[in-house]
Amino acid sequence: MMSLNIRAAVLSLVFLVAALGMWEVSSEADVVAQENLTEYELLMGTNVQKARVPPPSDVIVRAWQELSDPFYDAGPNDKGIGIQLGYSLYRVLTGYLMAAMVAIPLGFLIGMSPLMYRALNPYIQVLRPISPLAWMPLALFIIKDAEASAIFVIFICSIWPMLLNTAFGVAGVRSDWVNVARTHQLSQLRTAFTVILPAAAPTILTGMRISIGIAWLVIVAAEMLVGGTGIGYYVWNEWNNLDLTSVIFSILMIGLVGMLLDLGLSALTRLIQYQE
Amino acid sequence: MKKRFLQVENLAQRFPIAGRNKSLTVFEDISFGIERGEFVCIIGHSGCGKSTIMNALSGLDAPTEGVVIMDGKEVSGPSLDRGVVFQNYSLLPWLSALDNIIFGVRARWPKWSRQKIREHSHEYLHMVGLQEVEHRKPGQLSGGMRQRVSIARAFATQPKLLLLDEPFGALDALTRGVIQDELVSICASTAQTVFMITHDVDEAILLADRILLMSNGPEAVIAEDVVVDLPRPRKRGTVINQPGYYSLRNHLLDFLVNRSEAARTATTSAAPAIINPIREASGGPLPHAVNA
């Protein structure tokens, strides 16, 4: 009997082949024989081939072309996929790290102090459900820079999960461990760094993982609005070019990079996870 | 009256009852003393406030009334002078066994070099026989091993007073016995002053110089101060053959089973009666007054 992993891999492969096969077949153009059409049908343009979703074979060929030269730069509207993803990653990571620098200390404060929790909670509850893109006009007006506005949108969307999870993790640190710190006469600062931070770290990392996922979702939409560079802009630009093969290829790349970001953080989570 | 190393005077703990203009008295009129190097156990039924007394002694909670004076200074908060071993071990699960001890040692002597802290911690891990598993995290240790680490951490900081809150309550009987013997020998070699909560009568007899008996809560008091007049070193296997062991054990059980409920009303003075069941059983004169 094969191991579960191997069986799962085989089954995955079967699903992939089946799905690609159906896609390939369904996107084949109907061959319409000219002579069988009525005059009316000819007038209505039935003989003109309909635009169809490109078949997977086209996408694979395009992927091969793009990935064999990912970093070419032939002008503002023609850059390699690697450059576009690079811009998006730069924006995501900048906004995300800025959010982490604000959210984690603030979350600590909220988690440690019931007073601060109660004082700030109403604002958090109002600000959190706002779609990050709704901030875009305001950001553009205040910051007056499209690039920085995109980063701000990432900042504002990734701050909430990190803030809430940090506060939740810090507030939930077992009182036994806090008592250990107290009986060892640790200062507030040392307690925060040597007891509360490691105790809350898995919860904080979970928040960071949710945040990076949201940030990667939002950057595509933000770049469609802001334009210029980035994978979101690339998708929209290829749509304007009516190049659906590239659109599908870039959709797959977005998924792939998103998965890698998540895998990176989940590896980090495993590193600081502890067993009670 | 001669001041003892640890002096507990008229301790009381009351908690307000929500919604009513009354308060719940957990215990009151608690007064006792501990000499340097003495091992004192406190026994009582669940809910009599043993752990609350412990928290007052450690400084984690302030009592509603009364004071705890240790070594001439009033206890006003947690201190490294009072090491605490909690019932649920309270090891930091993200640190290895050795690092948990290092955590305590570094807090105690912040100026020591890394090397010295490590050596000192190693020594105490060795003392509880865990050098083989120093790199394991608490999650990978058995309950007995975790409690050993916890005890090693407390001893490593060399506190003036060691507080043990039912340290063996969660362990199986065999493991408990082994660690009790270890504790006996460690205490004998370090002359550590210990205050320990337990509800195991045999454990108290094996370890203690004196056993404080608490009446049932609420409004619990210390009803009796029982002297354990058995020679040391004691061993788990041989202490039961000591003359007087059973008269002492019967006295304690009799209190817990029959008298702890009524003891509240019987005790009027703040200082509990000093009782020496072993001498009384053998008909000899009362020994040197311990509580003079």
Coordinates of C-alpha atoms in Angstrom, one line a residue:
Chain A
M1 CA 0.0 0.0 0.0
M2 CA 1.4 3.4 -1.0
S3 CA 1.7 6.0 1.7
L4 CA -1.1 8.6 2.1
N5 CA 1.1 11.3 0.7
I6 CA 1.9 9.5 -2.5
R7 CA -1.7 8.5 -3.0
A8 CA -2.8 12.1 -2.4
A9 CA -0.2 13.3 -4.9
V10 CA -1.4 10.9 -7.5
L11 CA -5.0 11.9 -7.0
S12 CA -4.0 15.6 -7.2
L13 CA -2.3 14.9 -10.5
V14 CA -5.4 13.1 -11.8
F15 CA -7.6 16.1 -10.9
L16 CA -5.2 18.4 -12.6
V17 CA -5.1 16.5 -15.8
A18 CA -8.8 16.1 -15.8
A19 CA -9.4 19.8 -15.2
L20 CA -6.9 20.9 -17.8
G21 CA -8.3 18.3 -20.3
M22 CA -11.9 19.6 -19.9
W23 CA -10.7 23.2 -20.1
E24 CA -8.7 22.4 -23.3
V25 CA -11.6 20.6 -25.0
S26 CA -14.2 23.2 -24.0
S27 CA -12.1 26.1 -25.3
E28 CA -11.6 24.6 -28.8
A29 CA -13.3 26.7 -31.4
D30 CA -16.4 25.3 -33.0
V31 CA -15.7 24.7 -36.6
V32 CA -18.7 26.1 -38.5
A33 CA -19.1 25.0 -42.0
Q34 CA -19.7 28.1 -44.1
E35 CA -22.0 26.4 -46.6
N36 CA -24.5 25.1 -44.0
L37 CA -25.3 28.6 -42.8
T38 CA -28.5 30.4 -43.8
E39 CA -28.2 33.9 -45.2
Y40 CA -29.6 35.2 -42.0
E41 CA -27.0 33.5 -39.9
L42 CA -24.3 34.9 -42.2
L43 CA -25.7 38.4 -41.7
M44 CA -25.8 37.9 -38.0
G45 CA -22.1 37.1 -38.0
T46 CA -22.4 33.5 -36.9
N47 CA -19.5 32.6 -39.2
V48 CA -17.1 34.9 -37.3
Q49 CA -15.2 33.0 -34.6
K50 CA -16.2 33.9 -31.1
A51 CA -13.6 35.0 -28.7
R52 CA -12.9 32.2 -26.3
V53 CA -11.0 31.6 -23.1
P54 CA -7.5 30.6 -24.2
P55 CA -6.8 26.8 -23.7
P56 CA -4.3 25.7 -21.1
S57 CA -1.8 24.8 -23.7
D58 CA -1.6 28.5 -24.7
V59 CA -1.2 29.5 -21.1
I60 CA 1.6 27.0 -20.6
V61 CA 3.5 28.3 -23.6
R62 CA 3.0 31.9 -22.4
A63 CA 4.2 30.9 -18.9
W64 CA 7.3 29.4 -20.4
Q65 CA 8.0 32.5 -22.4
E66 CA 7.5 34.8 -19.5
L67 CA 9.3 32.8 -16.9
S68 CA 12.3 32.2 -19.2
D69 CA 12.9 36.0 -19.2
P70 CA 11.2 37.3 -16.1
F71 CA 13.1 40.5 -15.6
Y72 CA 13.1 42.2 -19.1
D73 CA 12.2 45.8 -19.2
A74 CA 11.0 47.1 -22.6
G75 CA 9.3 50.3 -21.5
P76 CA 6.5 51.3 -19.1
N77 CA 3.9 49.0 -20.5
D78 CA 6.1 46.0 -21.2
K79 CA 8.0 44.6 -18.2
G80 CA 8.8 41.0 -17.2
I81 CA 6.6 39.2 -14.7
G82 CA 9.5 39.1 -12.2
I83 CA 9.7 42.9 -12.2
Q84 CA 6.0 43.3 -11.8
L85 CA 5.9 40.8 -8.9
G86 CA 8.9 42.5 -7.4
Y87 CA 7.1 45.9 -7.3
S88 CA 4.1 44.3 -5.7
L89 CA 6.1 42.4 -3.1
Y90 CA 8.1 45.6 -2.3
R91 CA 4.8 47.5 -1.6
V92 CA 3.3 44.6 0.3
L93 CA 6.3 44.1 2.5
T94 CA 6.9 47.8 3.1
G95 CA 3.3 48.4 4.2
Y96 CA 3.1 45.2 6.1
L97 CA 6.3 45.8 8.1
M98 CA 5.2 49.3 8.9
A99 CA 1.9 47.9 10.1
A100 CA 3.7 45.3 12.2
M101 CA 5.9 48.0 13.8
V102 CA 2.7 49.9 14.9
A103 CA 0.4 47.0 15.5
I104 CA 2.6 44.8 17.7
P105 CA 3.6 47.4 20.3
L106 CA 0.1 48.9 20.3
G107 CA -1.4 45.4 20.6
F108 CA 0.9 44.8 23.6
L109 CA -0.4 48.0 25.2
I110 CA -4.0 47.1 24.6
G111 CA -3.5 43.5 25.8
M112 CA -1.7 44.6 29.0
S113 CA -4.1 47.3 30.0
P114 CA -7.8 46.7 30.3
L115 CA -8.2 50.5 30.4
M116 CA -6.5 51.0 27.0
Y117 CA -8.5 48.0 25.6
R118 CA -11.8 49.6 26.6
A119 CA -10.7 53.1 25.4
L120 CA -9.5 52.0 22.0
N121 CA -11.9 49.1 21.2
P122 CA -14.7 51.3 19.8
Y123 CA -12.3 52.9 17.2
I124 CA -10.9 49.5 16.3
Q125 CA -14.3 48.1 15.8
V126 CA -15.3 51.0 13.5
L127 CA -12.1 51.1 11.5
R128 CA -11.5 47.4 11.1
P129 CA -14.5 46.6 8.7
I130 CA -13.6 49.4 6.3
S131 CA -12.5 48.1 3.0
P132 CA -8.9 49.1 2.6
L133 CA -9.6 50.5 -0.9
A134 CA -12.1 53.0 0.6
W135 CA -9.1 54.7 2.1
M136 CA -7.5 55.2 -1.4
P137 CA -9.0 58.6 -2.3
L138 CA -8.2 60.0 1.0
A139 CA -4.7 58.6 0.9
L140 CA -4.2 60.0 -2.6
F141 CA -5.4 63.4 -1.5
I142 CA -3.3 63.6 1.7
I143 CA -0.1 61.8 0.5
K144 CA -0.3 63.0 -3.1
D145 CA 1.7 60.1 -4.3
A146 CA 0.2 57.0 -5.9
E147 CA 3.1 54.7 -4.8
A148 CA 2.9 55.8 -1.2
S149 CA -0.9 55.6 -1.2
A150 CA -0.7 52.0 -2.3
I151 CA 1.7 51.2 0.5
F152 CA -0.7 53.1 2.9
V153 CA -3.6 50.9 1.8
I154 CA -1.5 47.8 2.5
F155 CA -0.6 49.3 5.9
I156 CA -4.1 49.9 6.9
C157 CA -5.4 46.5 5.8
S158 CA -2.7 44.5 7.5
I159 CA -2.7 46.4 10.8
W160 CA -6.0 45.0 12.2
P161 CA -5.4 41.2 12.4
M162 CA -1.9 41.9 13.9
L163 CA -3.3 44.4 16.4
L164 CA -6.2 42.2 17.5
N165 CA -4.2 39.0 17.7
T166 CA -1.4 40.6 19.6
A167 CA -3.8 42.1 22.1
F168 CA -5.6 38.8 22.4
G169 CA -2.4 36.8 22.8
V170 CA -0.9 39.2 25.4
A171 CA -4.1 39.4 27.4
G172 CA -4.4 35.6 27.4
V173 CA -0.9 34.8 28.7
R174 CA -1.4 32.4 31.6
S175 CA -1.3 34.1 34.9
D176 CA 1.1 31.3 36.2
W177 CA 3.8 32.5 33.8
V178 CA 3.2 36.1 34.8
N179 CA 3.4 35.0 38.5
V180 CA 6.8 33.3 37.6
A181 CA 8.0 36.7 36.3
R182 CA 6.7 38.4 39.4
T183 CA 8.3 36.0 41.9
H184 CA 11.5 36.4 40.1
Q185 CA 11.2 40.2 40.5
L186 CA 11.5 40.9 36.7
S187 CA 11.0 44.5 35.7
Q188 CA 8.0 45.3 33.5
L189 CA 10.2 45.6 30.4
R190 CA 12.0 42.3 31.1
T191 CA 8.6 40.6 31.8
A192 CA 7.3 41.9 28.5
F193 CA 10.3 40.6 26.5
T194 CA 11.2 37.4 28.3
V195 CA 7.8 36.1 29.3
I196 CA 4.8 37.8 27.6
L197 CA 6.3 38.1 24.1
P198 CA 7.4 34.4 23.8
A199 CA 4.1 33.3 25.4
A200 CA 2.0 35.4 23.0
A201 CA 4.3 34.8 20.0
P202 CA 2.3 32.0 18.4
T203 CA -0.9 34.1 18.5
I204 CA 0.9 37.1 17.2
L205 CA 2.3 35.1 14.3
T206 CA -1.1 33.8 13.5
G207 CA -2.2 37.5 13.2
M208 CA 0.8 38.2 11.0
R209 CA -0.1 35.3 8.8
I210 CA -3.7 36.5 8.3
S211 CA -2.4 40.0 7.6
I212 CA 0.1 39.0 4.9
G213 CA -2.7 37.0 3.2
I214 CA -5.0 40.1 3.3
A215 CA -2.2 42.4 2.1
W216 CA -1.5 40.2 -0.9
L217 CA -5.3 40.1 -1.8
V218 CA -5.5 43.9 -1.5
I219 CA -2.3 44.8 -3.4
V220 CA -3.8 43.5 -6.7
A221 CA -6.9 45.6 -6.4
A222 CA -4.8 48.6 -5.2
E223 CA -2.4 48.4 -8.1
M224 CA -5.4 48.2 -10.6
L225 CA -6.4 51.5 -9.3
V226 CA -3.0 53.1 -8.9
G227 CA -1.5 51.8 -12.1
G228 CA 2.0 52.0 -13.4
T229 CA 3.7 48.9 -12.1
G230 CA 2.9 45.8 -10.1
I231 CA 1.1 42.6 -10.7
G232 CA -2.3 44.2 -10.2
Y233 CA -1.5 46.7 -12.9
Y234 CA -0.1 43.9 -15.1
V235 CA -3.4 42.0 -14.9
W236 CA -5.4 45.1 -15.8
N237 CA -3.1 46.1 -18.6
E238 CA -3.3 42.7 -20.2
W239 CA -7.0 42.8 -20.0
N240 CA -6.9 46.1 -21.8
N241 CA -4.7 44.5 -24.4
L242 CA -7.3 41.7 -24.6
D243 CA -4.5 39.2 -23.9
L244 CA -6.4 36.7 -21.8
T245 CA -3.5 34.2 -21.9
S246 CA -1.4 36.6 -19.9
V247 CA -4.3 37.4 -17.6
I248 CA -4.7 33.7 -16.7
F249 CA -0.9 33.3 -16.4
S250 CA -0.7 36.3 -14.0
I251 CA -3.6 35.0 -11.9
L252 CA -1.7 31.8 -11.4
M253 CA 1.4 33.7 -10.4
I254 CA -0.6 35.7 -7.9
G255 CA -1.8 32.5 -6.3
L256 CA 1.7 31.0 -6.3
V257 CA 3.4 34.0 -4.6
G258 CA 0.5 34.3 -2.1
M259 CA 1.1 30.6 -1.2
L260 CA 4.9 31.2 -0.8
L261 CA 4.3 34.2 1.5
D262 CA 1.9 32.0 3.6
L263 CA 4.4 29.1 3.7
G264 CA 7.2 31.4 4.9
L265 CA 5.1 32.7 7.8
S266 CA 3.8 29.2 8.7
A267 CA 7.5 28.0 8.8
L268 CA 8.2 30.9 11.2
T269 CA 5.2 30.0 13.3
R270 CA 6.4 26.4 13.7
L271 CA 9.8 27.8 14.9
I272 CA 8.3 29.7 17.8
Q273 CA 5.4 27.4 18.5
Y274 CA 5.6 25.7 21.9
Q275 CA 3.8 22.8 23.5
E276 CA 2.2 23.4 26.8
Chain B
M1 CA 8.2 37.4 72.5
K2 CA 11.2 36.3 70.4
K3 CA 10.8 37.3 66.8
R4 CA 11.1 34.3 64.5
F5 CA 12.6 34.3 61.0
L6 CA 9.1 34.4 59.5
Q7 CA 6.4 35.9 61.5
V8 CA 2.8 35.8 60.3
E9 CA 0.5 38.1 62.4
N10 CA -3.3 38.2 62.4
L11 CA -3.5 37.5 58.7
A12 CA -7.0 37.7 57.2
Q13 CA -8.3 37.6 53.6
R14 CA -11.7 38.8 52.7
F15 CA -13.2 39.1 49.2
P16 CA -16.2 41.3 48.5
I17 CA -19.3 39.4 47.4
A18 CA -20.6 40.9 44.1
G19 CA -23.8 42.8 44.4
R20 CA -24.0 42.6 48.2
N21 CA -22.6 44.8 50.8
K22 CA -20.8 42.0 52.5
S23 CA -17.6 40.2 52.1
L24 CA -16.5 36.6 52.2
T25 CA -13.9 35.8 54.8
V26 CA -11.6 33.1 53.5
F27 CA -9.5 32.9 56.7
E28 CA -8.8 35.1 59.6
D29 CA -6.7 35.4 62.8
I30 CA -3.9 33.4 61.1
S31 CA -0.7 33.8 63.2
F32 CA 2.3 31.5 63.2
G33 CA 6.0 31.6 62.9
I34 CA 8.7 29.7 61.2
E35 CA 12.3 29.4 62.4
R36 CA 15.3 29.5 60.0
G37 CA 15.9 26.0 58.6
E38 CA 12.5 24.8 59.7
F39 CA 10.2 22.7 57.4
V40 CA 6.6 23.6 58.0
C41 CA 3.6 22.0 56.3
I42 CA 0.1 23.2 56.3
I43 CA -2.8 20.8 55.9
G44 CA -6.5 21.4 55.4
H45 CA -9.4 20.5 53.3
S46 CA -9.9 22.1 49.9
G47 CA -11.3 25.6 50.1
C48 CA -9.8 26.4 53.4
G49 CA -7.6 29.1 51.9
K50 CA -4.2 27.3 51.9
S51 CA -3.3 28.7 48.6
T52 CA -4.5 32.2 49.6
I53 CA -2.1 32.1 52.6
M54 CA 0.6 31.0 50.2
N55 CA -0.1 34.0 48.0
A56 CA 0.1 36.3 50.9
L57 CA 3.4 34.8 52.0
S58 CA 4.9 35.0 48.5
G59 CA 3.7 38.6 48.1
L60 CA 1.6 37.8 45.0
D61 CA -1.5 39.0 46.8
A62 CA -1.8 41.5 49.6
P63 CA -3.8 40.2 52.6
T64 CA -6.8 42.2 53.7
E65 CA -5.5 42.3 57.3
G66 CA -2.4 41.4 59.1
V67 CA 1.3 41.4 58.1
V68 CA 3.9 38.9 57.1
I69 CA 7.4 39.7 58.4
M70 CA 10.4 37.9 57.1
D71 CA 13.9 38.5 58.4
G72 CA 12.7 41.7 60.0
K73 CA 11.1 43.1 56.9
E74 CA 7.5 43.3 56.0
V75 CA 6.5 41.4 52.9
S76 CA 5.0 43.9 50.5
G77 CA 5.4 42.2 47.1
P78 CA 7.0 39.2 45.4
S79 CA 10.7 38.9 46.0
L80 CA 13.5 36.6 45.0
D81 CA 14.0 36.0 48.7
R82 CA 10.9 33.8 48.6
G83 CA 11.1 31.1 46.0
V84 CA 7.8 29.6 44.9
V85 CA 7.1 26.2 43.4
F86 CA 3.6 26.1 42.0
Q87 CA 1.3 23.1 41.9
N88 CA 1.2 23.1 38.1
Y89 CA 5.0 23.5 37.8
S90 CA 4.8 26.9 36.0
L91 CA 7.8 26.2 33.8
L92 CA 8.0 28.4 30.7
P93 CA 7.2 26.0 27.9
W94 CA 9.3 27.7 25.3
L95 CA 12.5 27.3 27.3
S96 CA 14.4 24.0 27.7
A97 CA 14.8 22.5 31.2
L98 CA 18.2 24.1 31.6
D99 CA 17.0 27.4 30.3
N100 CA 14.2 27.5 32.7
I101 CA 16.7 27.2 35.6
I102 CA 18.9 29.8 33.9
F103 CA 15.9 32.1 33.8
G104 CA 15.7 32.0 37.5
V105 CA 19.5 32.3 38.1
R106 CA 19.8 35.2 35.8
A107 CA 17.0 37.0 37.5
R108 CA 18.7 36.4 40.9
W109 CA 22.2 37.4 39.9
P110 CA 22.0 39.7 36.9
K111 CA 25.6 40.6 37.1
W112 CA 27.0 37.1 36.8
S113 CA 28.7 36.1 33.6
R114 CA 26.9 33.9 31.2
Q115 CA 29.4 31.1 32.0
K116 CA 28.8 31.3 35.7
I117 CA 25.1 31.4 35.4
R118 CA 25.2 28.3 33.2
E119 CA 27.5 26.4 35.6
H120 CA 25.4 27.3 38.6
S121 CA 22.2 26.2 36.8
H122 CA 23.8 23.0 35.6
E123 CA 24.7 22.2 39.2
Y124 CA 21.1 22.4 40.3
L125 CA 19.8 20.5 37.3
H126 CA 22.3 17.8 38.3
M127 CA 21.0 17.9 41.9
V128 CA 17.6 16.7 40.7
G129 CA 19.2 14.2 38.3
L130 CA 18.0 15.7 35.1
Q131 CA 21.3 16.4 33.3
E132 CA 20.4 14.0 30.6
V133 CA 17.3 15.9 29.5
E134 CA 18.6 19.5 29.9
H135 CA 17.7 20.4 26.3
R136 CA 14.2 19.1 26.4
K137 CA 11.3 21.5 26.6
P138 CA 8.8 21.0 29.4
G139 CA 6.2 19.6 27.0
Q140 CA 8.6 16.7 26.3
L141 CA 9.1 15.9 30.0
S142 CA 7.0 13.8 32.3
G143 CA 5.1 15.4 35.2
G144 CA 7.7 14.2 37.7
M145 CA 10.6 15.6 35.6
R146 CA 8.8 19.0 35.2
Q147 CA 8.3 19.3 38.9
R148 CA 12.0 18.4 39.5
V149 CA 13.0 21.2 37.1
S150 CA 10.6 23.5 39.0
I151 CA 12.1 22.6 42.3
A152 CA 15.6 22.9 40.9
R153 CA 14.8 26.4 39.7
A154 CA 13.5 27.4 43.1
F155 CA 16.6 26.0 44.9
A156 CA 19.0 27.5 42.3
T157 CA 18.0 31.0 43.3
Q158 CA 18.8 30.2 46.9
P159 CA 15.8 31.9 48.4
K160 CA 15.6 32.6 52.2
L161 CA 12.2 30.9 52.2
L162 CA 10.9 28.3 49.8
L163 CA 7.2 28.1 49.3
L164 CA 5.8 24.9 47.9
D165 CA 2.1 24.9 46.9
E166 CA 1.0 21.2 46.7
P167 CA 4.0 20.4 44.6
F168 CA 3.3 16.7 44.2
G169 CA -0.5 16.9 44.0
A170 CA -0.5 16.1 40.3
L171 CA 2.0 13.3 40.4
D172 CA 1.4 9.6 40.6
A173 CA 2.2 7.9 44.0
L174 CA 5.4 6.3 42.9
T175 CA 6.9 9.4 41.3
R176 CA 5.8 11.4 44.3
G177 CA 7.6 9.1 46.7
V178 CA 10.8 9.4 44.7
I179 CA 10.7 13.2 44.6
Q180 CA 9.8 13.4 48.3
D181 CA 13.0 11.5 49.1
E182 CA 14.9 13.8 46.9
L183 CA 13.4 16.8 48.6
V184 CA 14.3 15.4 52.1
S185 CA 17.9 15.0 51.1
I186 CA 18.2 18.4 49.4
C187 CA 16.6 20.1 52.3
A188 CA 18.9 18.3 54.7
S189 CA 22.0 19.4 52.8
T190 CA 20.9 23.0 52.2
A191 CA 19.2 23.7 55.5
Q192 CA 16.5 25.4 53.5
T193 CA 13.6 27.0 55.3
V194 CA 10.4 25.6 53.7
F195 CA 6.7 26.3 53.9
M196 CA 4.6 23.7 52.1
I197 CA 1.0 23.2 51.4
T198 CA -0.2 19.6 51.1
H199 CA -3.2 17.5 51.8
D200 CA -1.2 14.3 52.0
V201 CA -0.8 13.3 55.7
D202 CA 2.1 10.9 55.1
E203 CA 3.9 13.5 53.0
A204 CA 3.6 16.0 55.7
I205 CA 5.0 13.6 58.4
L206 CA 7.9 12.6 56.2
L207 CA 9.0 16.2 55.4
A208 CA 7.9 18.5 58.2
D209 CA 9.2 19.6 61.5
R210 CA 5.8 21.1 62.3
I211 CA 2.4 20.7 60.7
L212 CA -0.2 23.4 60.9
L213 CA -3.8 22.1 60.7
M214 CA -6.4 24.4 59.2
S215 CA -10.1 24.2 60.0
N216 CA -12.6 24.1 57.2
G217 CA -13.4 27.3 55.3
P218 CA -14.8 29.8 55.0
E219 CA -13.6 31.8 58.0
A220 CA -10.8 29.2 58.4
V221 CA -8.3 29.4 61.2
I222 CA -5.2 27.5 62.1
A223 CA -6.6 25.1 64.8
E224 CA -3.5 23.2 65.8
D225 CA 0.3 23.4 65.5
V226 CA 1.5 19.8 65.5
V227 CA 5.1 18.9 66.3
V228 CA 6.6 16.1 64.3
D229 CA 8.9 14.6 66.9
L230 CA 10.5 12.0 64.7
P231 CA 14.3 11.7 64.2
R232 CA 16.0 12.7 61.0
P233 CA 17.1 11.7 58.5
R234 CA 13.8 10.2 57.6
K235 CA 13.2 7.8 54.8
R236 CA 9.9 7.0 53.2
G237 CA 10.5 3.3 53.8
T238 CA 11.6 3.4 57.4
V239 CA 9.8 6.4 58.9
I240 CA 6.6 4.3 59.3
N241 CA 8.4 2.0 61.7
Q242 CA 9.3 4.8 64.0
P243 CA 7.6 4.6 67.4
G244 CA 4.9 7.2 67.5
Y245 CA 4.4 7.4 63.8
Y246 CA 1.0 6.0 63.9
S247 CA -0.2 8.0 66.9
L248 CA 0.9 11.1 65.0
R249 CA -0.8 10.0 61.8
N250 CA -4.0 9.0 63.6
H251 CA -4.0 12.4 65.3
L252 CA -3.8 14.2 62.0
L253 CA -6.4 12.0 60.3
D254 CA -8.7 12.3 63.2
F255 CA -8.5 16.1 62.9
L256 CA -9.1 16.1 59.2
V257 CA -11.9 13.6 59.3
N258 CA -13.7 14.4 62.6
R259 CA -12.6 17.7 64.0
S260 CA -11.8 20.1 61.2
E261 CA -15.4 21.2 60.8
A262 CA -15.9 22.0 64.5
A263 CA -12.4 23.4 65.0
R264 CA -13.4 26.8 63.9
T265 CA -15.6 27.5 67.0
A266 CA -13.2 25.7 69.4
T267 CA -10.3 27.9 68.6
T268 CA -10.6 31.3 70.2
S269 CA -7.1 32.7 70.6
A270 CA -5.0 33.8 67.7
A271 CA -2.2 31.4 68.5
P272 CA -3.0 27.8 67.7
A273 CA -2.5 25.1 70.4
I274 CA 0.8 23.3 70.2
I275 CA 0.3 19.6 70.2
N276 CA 2.9 16.8 70.2
P277 CA 1.0 13.5 69.7
I278 CA 4.1 11.4 69.9
R279 CA 5.1 12.5 73.4
E280 CA 1.5 12.4 74.6
A281 CA 1.2 8.8 73.3
S282 CA 4.4 7.7 75.0
G283 CA 3.3 9.4 78.2
G284 CA 6.4 11.5 78.5
P285 CA 6.5 15.1 79.6
L286 CA 5.7 17.8 77.1
P287 CA 8.9 18.6 75.2
H288 CA 10.7 21.9 74.9
A289 CA 8.0 24.4 74.2
V290 CA 8.4 25.2 70.5
N291 CA 6.2 28.2 70.5
A292 CA 7.6 29.9 73.6

